[in-house]
Short mmCIF file of C-alpha atoms and ligand atoms in Angstrom, two decimals:
data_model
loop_
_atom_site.label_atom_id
_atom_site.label_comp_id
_atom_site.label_asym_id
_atom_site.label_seq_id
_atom_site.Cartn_x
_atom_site.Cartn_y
_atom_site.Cartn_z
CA UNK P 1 23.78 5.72 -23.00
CA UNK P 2 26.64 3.56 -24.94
CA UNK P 3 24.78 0.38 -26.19
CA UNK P 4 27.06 -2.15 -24.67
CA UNK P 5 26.50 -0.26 -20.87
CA UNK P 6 25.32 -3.48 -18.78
CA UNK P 7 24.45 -1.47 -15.30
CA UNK P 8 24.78 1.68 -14.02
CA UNK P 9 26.55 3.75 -11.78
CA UNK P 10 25.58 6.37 -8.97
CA UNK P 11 26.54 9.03 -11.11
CA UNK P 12 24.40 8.20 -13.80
CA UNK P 13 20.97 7.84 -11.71
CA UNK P 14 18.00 10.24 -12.00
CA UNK P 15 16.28 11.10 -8.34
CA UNK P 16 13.40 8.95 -9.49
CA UNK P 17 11.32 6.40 -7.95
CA UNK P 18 10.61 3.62 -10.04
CA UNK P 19 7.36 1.85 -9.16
CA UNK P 20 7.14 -1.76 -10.86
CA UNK P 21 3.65 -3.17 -10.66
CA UNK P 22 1.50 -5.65 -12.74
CA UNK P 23 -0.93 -8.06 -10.56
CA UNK P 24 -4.15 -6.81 -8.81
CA UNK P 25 -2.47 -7.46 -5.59
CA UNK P 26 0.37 -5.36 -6.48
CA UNK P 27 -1.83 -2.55 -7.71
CA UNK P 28 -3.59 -2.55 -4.55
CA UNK P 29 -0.42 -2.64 -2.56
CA UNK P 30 1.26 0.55 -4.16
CA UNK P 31 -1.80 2.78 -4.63
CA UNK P 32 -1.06 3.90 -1.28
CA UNK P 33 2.84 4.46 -2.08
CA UNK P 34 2.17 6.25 -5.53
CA UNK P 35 -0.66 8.90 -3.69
CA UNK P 36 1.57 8.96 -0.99
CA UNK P 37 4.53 9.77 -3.52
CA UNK P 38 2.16 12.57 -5.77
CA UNK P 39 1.06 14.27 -2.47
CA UNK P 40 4.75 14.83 -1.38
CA UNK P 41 5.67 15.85 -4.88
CA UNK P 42 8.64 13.01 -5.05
CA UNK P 43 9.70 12.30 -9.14
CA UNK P 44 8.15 8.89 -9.87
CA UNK P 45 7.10 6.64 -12.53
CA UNK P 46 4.82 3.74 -12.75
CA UNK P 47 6.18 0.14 -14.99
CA UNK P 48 3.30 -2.12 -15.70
CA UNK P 49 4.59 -5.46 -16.49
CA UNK P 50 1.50 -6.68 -18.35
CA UNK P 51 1.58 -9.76 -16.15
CA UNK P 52 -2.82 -9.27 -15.62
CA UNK P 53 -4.31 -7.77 -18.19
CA UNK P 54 -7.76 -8.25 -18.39
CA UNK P 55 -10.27 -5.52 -17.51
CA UNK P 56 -11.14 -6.64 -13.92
CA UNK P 57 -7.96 -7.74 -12.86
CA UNK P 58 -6.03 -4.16 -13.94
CA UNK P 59 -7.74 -1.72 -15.35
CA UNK P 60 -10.69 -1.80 -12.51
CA UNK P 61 -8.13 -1.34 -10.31
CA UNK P 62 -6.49 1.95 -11.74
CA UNK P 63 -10.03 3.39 -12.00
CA UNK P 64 -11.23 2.56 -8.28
CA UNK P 65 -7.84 3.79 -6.25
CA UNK P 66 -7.91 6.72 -8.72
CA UNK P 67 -4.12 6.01 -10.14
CA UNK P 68 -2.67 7.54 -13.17
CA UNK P 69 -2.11 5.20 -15.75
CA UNK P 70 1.08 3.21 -15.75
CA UNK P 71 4.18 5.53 -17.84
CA UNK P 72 5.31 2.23 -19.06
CA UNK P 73 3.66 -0.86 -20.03
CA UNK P 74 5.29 -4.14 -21.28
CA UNK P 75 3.49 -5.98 -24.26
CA UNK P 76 4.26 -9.91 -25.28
CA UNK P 77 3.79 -11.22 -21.01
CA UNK P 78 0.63 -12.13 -21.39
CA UNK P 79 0.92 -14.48 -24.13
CA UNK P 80 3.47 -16.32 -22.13
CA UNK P 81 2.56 -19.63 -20.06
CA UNK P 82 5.22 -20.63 -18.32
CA UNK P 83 6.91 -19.07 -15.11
CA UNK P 84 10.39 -19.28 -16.85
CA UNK P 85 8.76 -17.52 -19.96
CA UNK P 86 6.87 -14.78 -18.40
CA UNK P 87 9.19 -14.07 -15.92
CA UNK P 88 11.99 -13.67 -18.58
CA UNK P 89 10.02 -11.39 -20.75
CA UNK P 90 9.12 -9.13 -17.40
CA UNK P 91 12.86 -9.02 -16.35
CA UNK P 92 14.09 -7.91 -20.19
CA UNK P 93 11.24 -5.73 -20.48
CA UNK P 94 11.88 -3.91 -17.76
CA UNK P 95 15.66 -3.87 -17.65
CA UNK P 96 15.36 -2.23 -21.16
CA UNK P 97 13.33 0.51 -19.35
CA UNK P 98 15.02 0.83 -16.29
CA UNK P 99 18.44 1.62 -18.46
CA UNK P 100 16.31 4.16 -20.22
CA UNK P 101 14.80 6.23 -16.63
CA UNK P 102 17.90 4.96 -14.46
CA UNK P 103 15.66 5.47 -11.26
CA UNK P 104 17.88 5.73 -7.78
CA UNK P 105 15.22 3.61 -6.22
CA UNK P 106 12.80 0.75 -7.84
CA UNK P 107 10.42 -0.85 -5.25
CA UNK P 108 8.76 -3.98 -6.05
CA UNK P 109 5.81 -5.22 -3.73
CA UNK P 110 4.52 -8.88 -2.81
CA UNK P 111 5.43 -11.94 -4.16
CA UNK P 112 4.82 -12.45 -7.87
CA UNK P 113 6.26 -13.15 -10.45
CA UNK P 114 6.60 -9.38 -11.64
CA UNK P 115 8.34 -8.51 -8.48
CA UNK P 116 10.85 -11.28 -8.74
CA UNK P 117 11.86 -9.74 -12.19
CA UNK P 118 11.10 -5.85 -11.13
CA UNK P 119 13.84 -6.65 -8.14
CA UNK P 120 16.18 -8.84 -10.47
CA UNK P 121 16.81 -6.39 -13.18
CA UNK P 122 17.42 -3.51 -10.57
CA UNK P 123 19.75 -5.62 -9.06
CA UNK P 124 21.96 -6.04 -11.82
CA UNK P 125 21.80 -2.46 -13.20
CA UNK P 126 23.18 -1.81 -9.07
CA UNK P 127 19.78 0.14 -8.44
CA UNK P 128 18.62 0.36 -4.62
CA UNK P 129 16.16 -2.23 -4.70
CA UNK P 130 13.05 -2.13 -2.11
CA UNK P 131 11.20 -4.90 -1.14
CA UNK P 132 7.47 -4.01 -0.12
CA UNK P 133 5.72 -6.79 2.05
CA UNK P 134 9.43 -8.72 2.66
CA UNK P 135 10.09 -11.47 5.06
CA UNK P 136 6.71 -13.29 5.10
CA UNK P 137 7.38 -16.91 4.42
CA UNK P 138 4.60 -20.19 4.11
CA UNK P 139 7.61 -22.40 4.17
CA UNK P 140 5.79 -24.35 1.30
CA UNK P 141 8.05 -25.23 -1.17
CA UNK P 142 5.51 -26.10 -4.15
CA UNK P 143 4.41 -22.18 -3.90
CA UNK P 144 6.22 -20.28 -6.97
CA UNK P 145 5.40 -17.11 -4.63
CA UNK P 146 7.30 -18.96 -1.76
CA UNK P 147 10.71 -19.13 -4.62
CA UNK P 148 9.58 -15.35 -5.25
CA UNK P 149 10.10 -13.93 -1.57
CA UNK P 150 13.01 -15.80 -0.76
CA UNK P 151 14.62 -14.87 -3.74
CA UNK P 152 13.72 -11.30 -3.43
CA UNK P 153 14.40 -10.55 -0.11
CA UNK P 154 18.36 -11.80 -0.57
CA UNK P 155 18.75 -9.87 -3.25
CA UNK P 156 16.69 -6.78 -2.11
CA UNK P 157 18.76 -4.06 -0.48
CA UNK P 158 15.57 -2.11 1.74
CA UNK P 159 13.37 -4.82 3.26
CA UNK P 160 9.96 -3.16 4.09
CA UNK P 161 8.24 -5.75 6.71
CA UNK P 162 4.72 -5.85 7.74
CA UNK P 163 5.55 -6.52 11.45
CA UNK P 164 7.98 -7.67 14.07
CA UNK P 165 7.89 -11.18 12.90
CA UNK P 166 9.33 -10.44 9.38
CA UNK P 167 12.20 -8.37 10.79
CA UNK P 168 13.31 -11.73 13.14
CA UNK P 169 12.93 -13.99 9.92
CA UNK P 170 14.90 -12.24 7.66
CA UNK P 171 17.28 -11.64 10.61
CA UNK P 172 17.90 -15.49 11.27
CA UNK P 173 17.79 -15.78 7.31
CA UNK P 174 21.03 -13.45 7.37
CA UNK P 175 19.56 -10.88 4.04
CA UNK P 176 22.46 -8.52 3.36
CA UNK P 177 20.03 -5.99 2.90
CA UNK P 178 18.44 -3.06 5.73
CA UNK P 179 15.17 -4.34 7.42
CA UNK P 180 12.61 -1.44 8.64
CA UNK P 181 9.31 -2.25 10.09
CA UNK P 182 6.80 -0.41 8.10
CA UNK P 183 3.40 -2.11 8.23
CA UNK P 184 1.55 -3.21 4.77
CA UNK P 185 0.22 -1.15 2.41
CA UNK P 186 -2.68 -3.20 1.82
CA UNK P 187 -3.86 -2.41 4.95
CA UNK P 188 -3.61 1.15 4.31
CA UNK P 189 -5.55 0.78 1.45
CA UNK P 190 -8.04 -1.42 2.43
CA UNK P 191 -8.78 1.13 5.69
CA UNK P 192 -8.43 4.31 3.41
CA UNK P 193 -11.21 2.94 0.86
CA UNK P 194 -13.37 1.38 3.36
CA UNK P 195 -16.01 4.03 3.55
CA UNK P 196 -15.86 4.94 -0.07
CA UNK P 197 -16.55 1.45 -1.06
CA UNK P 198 -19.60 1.39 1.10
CA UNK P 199 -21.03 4.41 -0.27
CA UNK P 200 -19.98 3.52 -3.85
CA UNK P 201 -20.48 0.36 -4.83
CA UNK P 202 -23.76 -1.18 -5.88
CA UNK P 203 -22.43 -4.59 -5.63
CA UNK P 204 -24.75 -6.52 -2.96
CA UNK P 205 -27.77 -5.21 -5.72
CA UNK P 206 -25.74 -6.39 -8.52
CA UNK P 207 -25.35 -9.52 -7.39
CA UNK P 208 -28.28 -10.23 -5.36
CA UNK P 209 -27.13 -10.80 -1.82
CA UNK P 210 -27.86 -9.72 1.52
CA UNK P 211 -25.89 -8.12 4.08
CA UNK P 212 -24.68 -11.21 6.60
CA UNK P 213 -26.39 -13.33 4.68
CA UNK P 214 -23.88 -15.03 2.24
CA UNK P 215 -20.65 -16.65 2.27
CA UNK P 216 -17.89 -14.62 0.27
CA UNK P 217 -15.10 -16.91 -2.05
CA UNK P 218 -12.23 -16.57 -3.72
CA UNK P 219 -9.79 -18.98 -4.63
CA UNK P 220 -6.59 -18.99 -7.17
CA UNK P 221 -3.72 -20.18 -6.19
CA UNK P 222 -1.91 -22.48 -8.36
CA UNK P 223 -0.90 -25.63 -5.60
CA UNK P 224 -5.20 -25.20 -5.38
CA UNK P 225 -6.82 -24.55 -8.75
CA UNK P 226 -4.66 -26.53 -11.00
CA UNK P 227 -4.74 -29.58 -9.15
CA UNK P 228 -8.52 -30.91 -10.36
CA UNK P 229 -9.04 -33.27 -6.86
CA UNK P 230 -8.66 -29.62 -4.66
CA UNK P 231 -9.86 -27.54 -6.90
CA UNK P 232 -12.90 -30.04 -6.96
CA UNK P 233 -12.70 -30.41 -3.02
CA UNK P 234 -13.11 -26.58 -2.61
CA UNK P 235 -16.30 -26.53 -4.73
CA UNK P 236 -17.59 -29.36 -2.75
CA UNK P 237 -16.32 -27.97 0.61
CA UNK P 238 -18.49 -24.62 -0.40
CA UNK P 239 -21.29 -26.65 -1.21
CA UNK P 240 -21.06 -28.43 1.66
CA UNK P 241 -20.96 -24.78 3.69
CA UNK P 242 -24.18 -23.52 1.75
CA UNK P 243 -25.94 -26.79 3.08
CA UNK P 244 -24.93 -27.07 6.45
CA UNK P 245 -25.18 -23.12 7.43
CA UNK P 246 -28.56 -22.40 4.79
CA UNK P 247 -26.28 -19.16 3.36
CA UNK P 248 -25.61 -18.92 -0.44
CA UNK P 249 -21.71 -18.69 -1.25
CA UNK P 250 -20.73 -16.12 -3.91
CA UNK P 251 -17.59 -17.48 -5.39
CA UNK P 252 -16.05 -14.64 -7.39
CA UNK P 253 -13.74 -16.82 -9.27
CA UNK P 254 -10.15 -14.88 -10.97
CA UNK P 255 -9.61 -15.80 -14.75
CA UNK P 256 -6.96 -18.66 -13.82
CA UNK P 257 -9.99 -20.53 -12.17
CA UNK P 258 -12.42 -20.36 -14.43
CA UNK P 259 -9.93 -21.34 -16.71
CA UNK P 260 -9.28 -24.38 -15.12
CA UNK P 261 -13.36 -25.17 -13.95
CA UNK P 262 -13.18 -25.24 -17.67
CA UNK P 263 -10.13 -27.48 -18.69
CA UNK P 264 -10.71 -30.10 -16.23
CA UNK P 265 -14.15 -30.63 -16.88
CA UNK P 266 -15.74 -29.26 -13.50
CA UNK P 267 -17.99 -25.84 -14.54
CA UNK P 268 -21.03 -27.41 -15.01
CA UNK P 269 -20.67 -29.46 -11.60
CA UNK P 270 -19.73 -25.83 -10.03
CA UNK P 271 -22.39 -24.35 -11.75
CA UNK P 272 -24.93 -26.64 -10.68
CA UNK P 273 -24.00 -27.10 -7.11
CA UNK P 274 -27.00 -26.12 -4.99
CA UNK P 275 -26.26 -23.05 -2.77
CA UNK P 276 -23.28 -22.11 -4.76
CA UNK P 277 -23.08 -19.06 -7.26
CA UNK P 278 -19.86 -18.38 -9.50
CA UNK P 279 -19.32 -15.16 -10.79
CA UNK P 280 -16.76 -13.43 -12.31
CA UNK P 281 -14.25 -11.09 -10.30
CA UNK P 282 -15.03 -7.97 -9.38
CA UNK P 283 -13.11 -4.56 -8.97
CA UNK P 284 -11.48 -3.40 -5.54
CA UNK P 285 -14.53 -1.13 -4.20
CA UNK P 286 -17.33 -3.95 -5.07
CA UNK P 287 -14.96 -6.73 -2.98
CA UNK P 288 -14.05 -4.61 -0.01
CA UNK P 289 -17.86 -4.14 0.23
CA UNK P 290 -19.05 -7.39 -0.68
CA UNK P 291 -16.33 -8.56 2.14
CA UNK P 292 -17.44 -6.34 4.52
CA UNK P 293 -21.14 -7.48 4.80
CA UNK P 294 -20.11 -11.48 4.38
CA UNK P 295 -20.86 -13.26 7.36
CA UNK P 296 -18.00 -15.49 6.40
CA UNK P 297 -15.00 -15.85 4.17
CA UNK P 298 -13.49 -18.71 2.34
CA UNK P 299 -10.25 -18.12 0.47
CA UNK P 300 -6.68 -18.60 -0.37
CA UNK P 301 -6.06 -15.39 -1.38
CA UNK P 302 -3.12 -13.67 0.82
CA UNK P 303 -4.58 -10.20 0.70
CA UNK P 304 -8.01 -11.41 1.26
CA UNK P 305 -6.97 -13.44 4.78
CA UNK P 306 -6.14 -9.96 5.81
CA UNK P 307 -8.72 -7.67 4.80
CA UNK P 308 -11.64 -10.22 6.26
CA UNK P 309 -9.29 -9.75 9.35
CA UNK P 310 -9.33 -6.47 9.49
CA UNK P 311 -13.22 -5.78 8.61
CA UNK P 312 -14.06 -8.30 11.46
CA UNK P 313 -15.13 -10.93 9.25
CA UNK P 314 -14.25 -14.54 9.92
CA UNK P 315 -12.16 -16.38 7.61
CA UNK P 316 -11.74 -20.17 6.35
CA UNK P 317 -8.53 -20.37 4.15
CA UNK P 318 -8.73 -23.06 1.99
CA UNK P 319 -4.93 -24.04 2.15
CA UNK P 320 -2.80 -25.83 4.78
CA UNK P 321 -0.43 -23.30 6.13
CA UNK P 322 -0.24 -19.91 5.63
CA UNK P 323 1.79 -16.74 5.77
CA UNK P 324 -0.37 -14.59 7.68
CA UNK P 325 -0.30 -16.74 10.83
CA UNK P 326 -1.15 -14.01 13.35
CA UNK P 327 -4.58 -14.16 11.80
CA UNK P 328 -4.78 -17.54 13.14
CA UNK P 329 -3.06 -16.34 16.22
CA UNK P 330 -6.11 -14.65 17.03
CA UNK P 331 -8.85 -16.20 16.24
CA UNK P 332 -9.53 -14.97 13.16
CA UNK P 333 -8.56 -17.28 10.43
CA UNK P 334 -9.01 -20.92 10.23
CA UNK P 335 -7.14 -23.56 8.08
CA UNK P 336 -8.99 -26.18 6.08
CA UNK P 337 -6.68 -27.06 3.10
CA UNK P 338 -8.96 -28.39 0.41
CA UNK P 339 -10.83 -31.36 1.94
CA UNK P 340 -14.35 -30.45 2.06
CA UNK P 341 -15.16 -32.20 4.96
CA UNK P 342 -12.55 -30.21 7.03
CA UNK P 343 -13.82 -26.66 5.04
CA UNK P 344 -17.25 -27.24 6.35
CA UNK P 345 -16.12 -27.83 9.70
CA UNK P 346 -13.70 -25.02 9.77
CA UNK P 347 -16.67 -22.87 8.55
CA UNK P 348 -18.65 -24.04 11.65
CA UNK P 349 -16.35 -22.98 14.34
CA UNK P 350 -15.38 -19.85 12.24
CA UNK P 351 -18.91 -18.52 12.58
CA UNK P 352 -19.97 -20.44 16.44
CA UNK P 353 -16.69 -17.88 17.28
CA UNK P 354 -16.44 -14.46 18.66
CA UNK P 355 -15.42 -11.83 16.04
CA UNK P 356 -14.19 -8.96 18.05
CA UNK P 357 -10.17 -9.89 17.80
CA UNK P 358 -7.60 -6.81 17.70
CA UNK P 359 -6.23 -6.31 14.09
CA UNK P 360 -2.96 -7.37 14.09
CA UNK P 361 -1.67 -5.45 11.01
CA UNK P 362 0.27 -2.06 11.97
CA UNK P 363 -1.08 1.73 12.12
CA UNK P 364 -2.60 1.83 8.71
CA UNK P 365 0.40 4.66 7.79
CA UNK P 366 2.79 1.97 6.01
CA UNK P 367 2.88 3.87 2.61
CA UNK P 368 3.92 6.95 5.25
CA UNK P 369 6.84 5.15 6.44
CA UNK P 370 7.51 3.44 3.54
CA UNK P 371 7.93 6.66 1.50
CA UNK P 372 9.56 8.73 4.44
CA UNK P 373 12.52 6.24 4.23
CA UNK P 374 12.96 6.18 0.18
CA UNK P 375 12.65 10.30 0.61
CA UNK P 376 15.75 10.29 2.68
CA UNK P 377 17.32 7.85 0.72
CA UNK P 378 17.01 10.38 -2.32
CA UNK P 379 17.30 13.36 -0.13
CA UNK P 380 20.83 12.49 1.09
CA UNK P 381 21.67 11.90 -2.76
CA UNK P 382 20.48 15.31 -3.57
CA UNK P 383 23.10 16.51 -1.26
CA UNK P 384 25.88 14.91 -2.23
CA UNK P 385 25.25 15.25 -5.81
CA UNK P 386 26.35 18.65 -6.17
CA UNK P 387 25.32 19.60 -9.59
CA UNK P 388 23.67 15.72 -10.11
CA UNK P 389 20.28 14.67 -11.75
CA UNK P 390 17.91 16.00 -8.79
C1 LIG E 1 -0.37 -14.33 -9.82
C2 LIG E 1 0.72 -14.54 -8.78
C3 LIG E 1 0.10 -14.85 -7.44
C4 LIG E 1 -0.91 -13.80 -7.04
C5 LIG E 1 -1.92 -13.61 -8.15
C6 LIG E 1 -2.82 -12.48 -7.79
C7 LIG E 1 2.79 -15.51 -9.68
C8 LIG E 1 3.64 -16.72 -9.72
N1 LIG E 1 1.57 -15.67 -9.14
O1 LIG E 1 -1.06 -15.55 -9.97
O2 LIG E 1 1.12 -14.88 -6.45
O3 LIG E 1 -1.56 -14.21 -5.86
O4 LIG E 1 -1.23 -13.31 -9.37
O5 LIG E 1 -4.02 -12.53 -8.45
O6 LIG E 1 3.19 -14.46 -10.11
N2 LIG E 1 -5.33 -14.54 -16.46
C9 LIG E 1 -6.26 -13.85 -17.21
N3 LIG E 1 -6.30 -12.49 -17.06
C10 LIG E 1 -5.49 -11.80 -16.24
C11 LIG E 1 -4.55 -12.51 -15.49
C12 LIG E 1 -4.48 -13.88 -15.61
O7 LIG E 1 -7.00 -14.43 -17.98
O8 LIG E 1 -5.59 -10.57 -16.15
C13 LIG E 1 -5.26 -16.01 -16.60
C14 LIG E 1 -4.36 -16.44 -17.75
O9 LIG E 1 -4.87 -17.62 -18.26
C15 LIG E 1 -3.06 -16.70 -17.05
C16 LIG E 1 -3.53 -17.30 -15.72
O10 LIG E 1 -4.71 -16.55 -15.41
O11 LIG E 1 -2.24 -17.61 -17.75
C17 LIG E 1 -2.54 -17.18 -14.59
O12 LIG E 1 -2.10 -15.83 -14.47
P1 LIG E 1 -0.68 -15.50 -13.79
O13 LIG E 1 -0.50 -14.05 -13.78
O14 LIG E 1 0.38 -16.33 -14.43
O15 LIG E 1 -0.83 -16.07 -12.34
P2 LIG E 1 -1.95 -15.80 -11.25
O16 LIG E 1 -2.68 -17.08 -11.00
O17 LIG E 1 -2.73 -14.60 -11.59
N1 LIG E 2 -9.90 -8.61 -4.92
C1 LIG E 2 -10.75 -7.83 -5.71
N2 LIG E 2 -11.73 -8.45 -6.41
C2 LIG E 2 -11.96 -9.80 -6.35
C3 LIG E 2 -11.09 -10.58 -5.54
C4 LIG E 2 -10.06 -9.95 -4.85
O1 LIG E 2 -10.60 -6.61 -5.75
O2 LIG E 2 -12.88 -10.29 -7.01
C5 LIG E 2 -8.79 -7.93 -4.21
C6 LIG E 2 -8.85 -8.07 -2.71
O3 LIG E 2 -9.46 -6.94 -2.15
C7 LIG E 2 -7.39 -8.17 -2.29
C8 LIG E 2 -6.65 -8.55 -3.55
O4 LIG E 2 -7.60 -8.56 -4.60
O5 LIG E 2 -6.87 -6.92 -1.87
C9 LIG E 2 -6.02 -9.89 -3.39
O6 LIG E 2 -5.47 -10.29 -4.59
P1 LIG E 2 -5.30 -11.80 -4.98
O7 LIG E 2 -6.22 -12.63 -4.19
O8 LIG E 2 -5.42 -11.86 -6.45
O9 LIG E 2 -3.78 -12.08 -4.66
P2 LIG E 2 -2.96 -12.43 -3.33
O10 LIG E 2 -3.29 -11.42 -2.31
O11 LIG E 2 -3.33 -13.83 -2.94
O12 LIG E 2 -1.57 -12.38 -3.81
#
């Protein structure tokens, strides 16, 4: 390749898939793609940005969907601190390998910051560009993953929805690019590991609670945990749910937040609060079981609102608005922003409510479709590439 080229050309393209992944979400999300990918036998190659690096945030991950390790992993990200820092070093790092595999097709999935840069460096080297999980919108401007899906879906050219809803959106939002329905992998994964998880993991033992008797919590987002007064109102609001409903909450608190518990002076106060009980993350088969025998969920996680949906368990999401509003459609998922007043309350109704709600989240076979369209995609280049890369 000349050192000057600055993209590529159809001519030029291997018949690869290039899968770029780097957040647990995003791990989770194309676990289902990549098996899905190995079982059909279709050329792939996994690009780790780097962007979560620690054990229980990545590696866990590769271990408990049973995924090869990444062929490509960026170093220098996770140093960086900024969004305009660590995005830049994602999009160079992975335009420098993208020139080196020239994949025909590079899917990115979600909303972070590693799929803003996965999707922006295709799209100048003129690769097809897939967008896994497009169209969903908070319309909350303060969210960097609200910049991220906007962004990516105009400059995506295959937007893979999760339901009729994000079709219409990105309809009225006039995306150049083709919109298929496909369903989300999460949910495939999430339904696929189910089972496994309860037979696997040890994690109620570990941890000391008892099935439908605890209160499961995440929380990371940055409009939450970096502002002290909500990330201090959440705390309070689980304390306040421990109290009022007599059920420890197990907070399982990513890096970011204990991070911040730290720097703003509030670990001890969390540490202390009666009822409450902050741990450390855990790996995917320990939270889908953990989830599944919660009585209740409080979150802001986006993946998390859906797979307490799914496993019939109620959910309090500790944020304003949110993306996956047919969860709140149907009774499923309440809203209760950071005020811990309005959590508690929120937690009442969530668990005086009936559970039995239909999931609202596709057939479970989204990888299937997802995969079935990038196969033809290659298949027709195959074709016409008569004595081409495939
Ligand atoms: C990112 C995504 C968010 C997603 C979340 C999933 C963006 C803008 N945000 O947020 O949409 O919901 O991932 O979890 O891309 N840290 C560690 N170890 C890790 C990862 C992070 O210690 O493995 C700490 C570091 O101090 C880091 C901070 O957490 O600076 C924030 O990490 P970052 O990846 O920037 O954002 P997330 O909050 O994880
Ligand atoms: N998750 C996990 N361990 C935890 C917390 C969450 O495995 O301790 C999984 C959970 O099953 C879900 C995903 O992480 O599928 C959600 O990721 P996260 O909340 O980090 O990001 P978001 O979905 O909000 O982008």
């Amino acid at each position: 390749m000349a050192q000057d080229v600055k993209t590529l050309t159809q001519d030029n393209l291997t018949n690869e898939v290039g899968l770029v992944l780097g957040t647990r979400p995003g791990t989770i999300m194309f676990a289902p793609i990549i098996h899905e990918l190995r079982r059909r036998g279709l050329p792939h190659f996994i690009l780790h940005t780097g962007q979560h690096y620690s054990p229980n945030m990545d590696a866990a991950f590769f271990t408990d969907l049973a995924l090869p390790q990444p062929d490509h992993r960026l170093t220098g990200v996770a140093e960086k601190r900024t969004h305009g820092g660590q995005t830049a070093a994602m999009l160079e790092g992975i335009e420098t390998i993208l020139l080196e595999r020239r994949p025909r097709v590079v899917l990115v999935g979600g909303d972070a910051n590693t799929n803003l840069a996965g999707a922006l460096a295709a799209r100048k080297l003129q690769l097809l560009v897939g967008h896994v999980e497009a169209g969903e919108r908070s319309y909350d401007w303060r969210m960097p993953e609200e910049h991220n899906r906007v962004m990516i879906d105009h400059i995506s050219d295959v937007l893979f929805t999760t339901a009729a809803h994000g079709a219409s959106r990105l309809q009225h939002e006039a995306v150049m690019g083709e919109i298929r329905v496909s369903g989300n992998p999460i949910v495939d994964a999430s339904v696929q590991h189910l089972e496994l998880a309860k037979a696997r993991s040890n994690a109620l033992r570990r941890l000391d609670v008892v099935p439908q008797q605890y209160v499961l919590m995440t929380s990371h987002r940055e409009e939450n945990v970096d502002d002290p007064a909500s990330l201090e109102g959440a705390v309070r609001g689980a304390a306040a749910v421990a109290a009022e409903q007599h059920l420890p909450v197990l907070f399982l608190a990513h890096p970011r937040t204990l991070k911040r518990l730290a720097d703003f002076g509030l670990e001890t106060l969390a540490r202390d609060m009666p009822g409450l009980r902050l741990e450390e993350a855990v790996g995917y088969l320990d939270f889908l079981n953990l989830l599944g025998h919660a009585r209740l969920c409080l979150t802001d996680s986006g993946g998390v609102q859906q797979e307490a949906c799914i496993q019939q368990v109620p959910c309090v999401t500790l944020r304003d608005n949110t993306e996956w509003t047919a969860t709140v459609d149907i009774g499923a998922n309440r809203l209760a922003g950071s005020d811990p007043r309005r959590i508690a309350r929120a937690a009442a109704e969530a668990l005086a409510a009936p559970r039995n709600w239909d999931v609202p989240f596709g057939d479970g076979r989204a990888a299937h479709h997802i995969v079935d369209h990038v196969e033809r995609h290659l298949d027709g280049h195959a074709c016409s590439a008569e004595g081409g890369t495939a």
